[in-house]
Amino acid sequence: MRASGTLLAAALGLATGLASAQTAALAGRMGERALLVLDGQPHMLAAGQSVANLRFIRWQNDSAVVERDGVQTVLRLGASPSRVAGAAAASGGREIVIASGPGGHFITGGSINGRSVRFMVDTGATVLALGREEAQRLGLDLSTARTAFSETANGTVQVQMINLTRVRVGDVEVANVAAMVVPAALPYVLLGNSFLTRFQMRRENDVMRLEQR
């Protein structure tokens, strides 16, 4: 088994083509607050504040990162209004679209067994991987886990192998996903090949598309 040993913070997940969507645009910046125009109505928000199910997360240079239903979108100053992800996908829940953030990493929201998590796509990881603390937070049963060993950038570590009942990214859910729990804390859940191989993967510039097989 392989799991990435180096994780970089900062990024965003972008979902498009959604049937239930708002239109949002970044109209200006006042100090650390963002002037957002949602469905034609202006709103001034500080980081962490929400309006109409849309939350302003943070600034990314001169762009605003916002989140709706666990999916993040970047709004660029002066750009045309964007459609912001809703709960129902027009594709019928068969496609995941993620934009890369700084460093080229693909990070997005989702859930494991119905509990919210943050994923980072890792094509070098054999299976989905998460830290022990995260597994405990999610209430995963490790009592029947199988012990194995994984090669990481920090050497060989003992891990616990389990199967996850449900893994959801955006509006796409996959059942019975193999995963390993590592002793070290990880800033993200690594979305490895036990999940990714269920999809046809395409990369178009800075956008990754995962279409369910």
mmCIF file of C-alpha atoms in Angstrom, residues 24-38 41-46 56 58-59 61-66 75-79:
data_model
loop_
_atom_site.group_PDB
_atom_site.id
_atom_site.type_symbol
_atom_site.label_atom_id
_atom_site.label_comp_id
_atom_site.label_asym_id
_atom_site.label_seq_id
_atom_site.Cartn_x
_atom_site.Cartn_y
_atom_site.Cartn_z
ATOM 1 C CA ALA A 24 -22.778 34.477 -7.504
ATOM 2 C CA ALA A 25 -20.220 37.133 -8.373
ATOM 3 C CA LEU A 26 -17.492 38.988 -6.499
ATOM 4 C CA ALA A 27 -18.176 42.697 -6.929
ATOM 5 C CA GLY A 28 -15.617 44.192 -4.573
ATOM 6 C CA ARG A 29 -13.546 44.055 -1.411
ATOM 7 C CA MET A 30 -13.677 46.279 1.660
ATOM 8 C CA GLY A 31 -10.854 45.409 4.017
ATOM 9 C CA GLU A 32 -11.283 41.706 4.739
ATOM 10 C CA ARG A 33 -14.960 41.677 3.767
ATOM 11 C CA ALA A 34 -16.252 40.553 0.378
ATOM 12 C CA LEU A 35 -19.061 42.202 -1.571
ATOM 13 C CA LEU A 36 -20.905 39.256 -3.133
ATOM 14 C CA VAL A 37 -23.826 39.541 -5.517
ATOM 15 C CA LEU A 38 -26.113 36.502 -5.143
ATOM 16 C CA GLN A 41 -28.693 40.915 -4.631
ATOM 17 C CA PRO A 42 -25.563 42.457 -2.981
ATOM 18 C CA HIS A 43 -24.298 41.138 0.362
ATOM 19 C CA MET A 44 -21.236 42.174 2.384
ATOM 20 C CA LEU A 45 -19.713 39.202 4.206
ATOM 21 C CA ALA A 46 -16.759 38.623 6.490
ATOM 22 C CA PHE A 56 -17.636 33.109 2.450
ATOM 23 C CA ARG A 58 -11.520 33.099 2.806
ATOM 24 C CA TRP A 59 -9.595 35.294 0.399
ATOM 25 C CA ASN A 61 -5.222 36.595 -3.439
ATOM 26 C CA ASP A 62 -7.901 38.833 -5.036
ATOM 27 C CA SER A 63 -10.459 36.030 -5.342
ATOM 28 C CA ALA A 64 -13.063 34.885 -2.826
ATOM 29 C CA VAL A 65 -13.517 31.223 -1.898
ATOM 30 C CA VAL A 66 -17.158 30.451 -1.093
ATOM 31 C CA LEU A 75 -15.108 33.852 -7.414
ATOM 32 C CA ARG A 76 -12.755 36.188 -9.247
ATOM 33 C CA LEU A 77 -13.108 39.940 -8.949
ATOM 34 C CA GLY A 78 -14.852 41.404 -11.988
ATOM 35 C CA ALA A 79 -15.658 38.028 -13.562
#
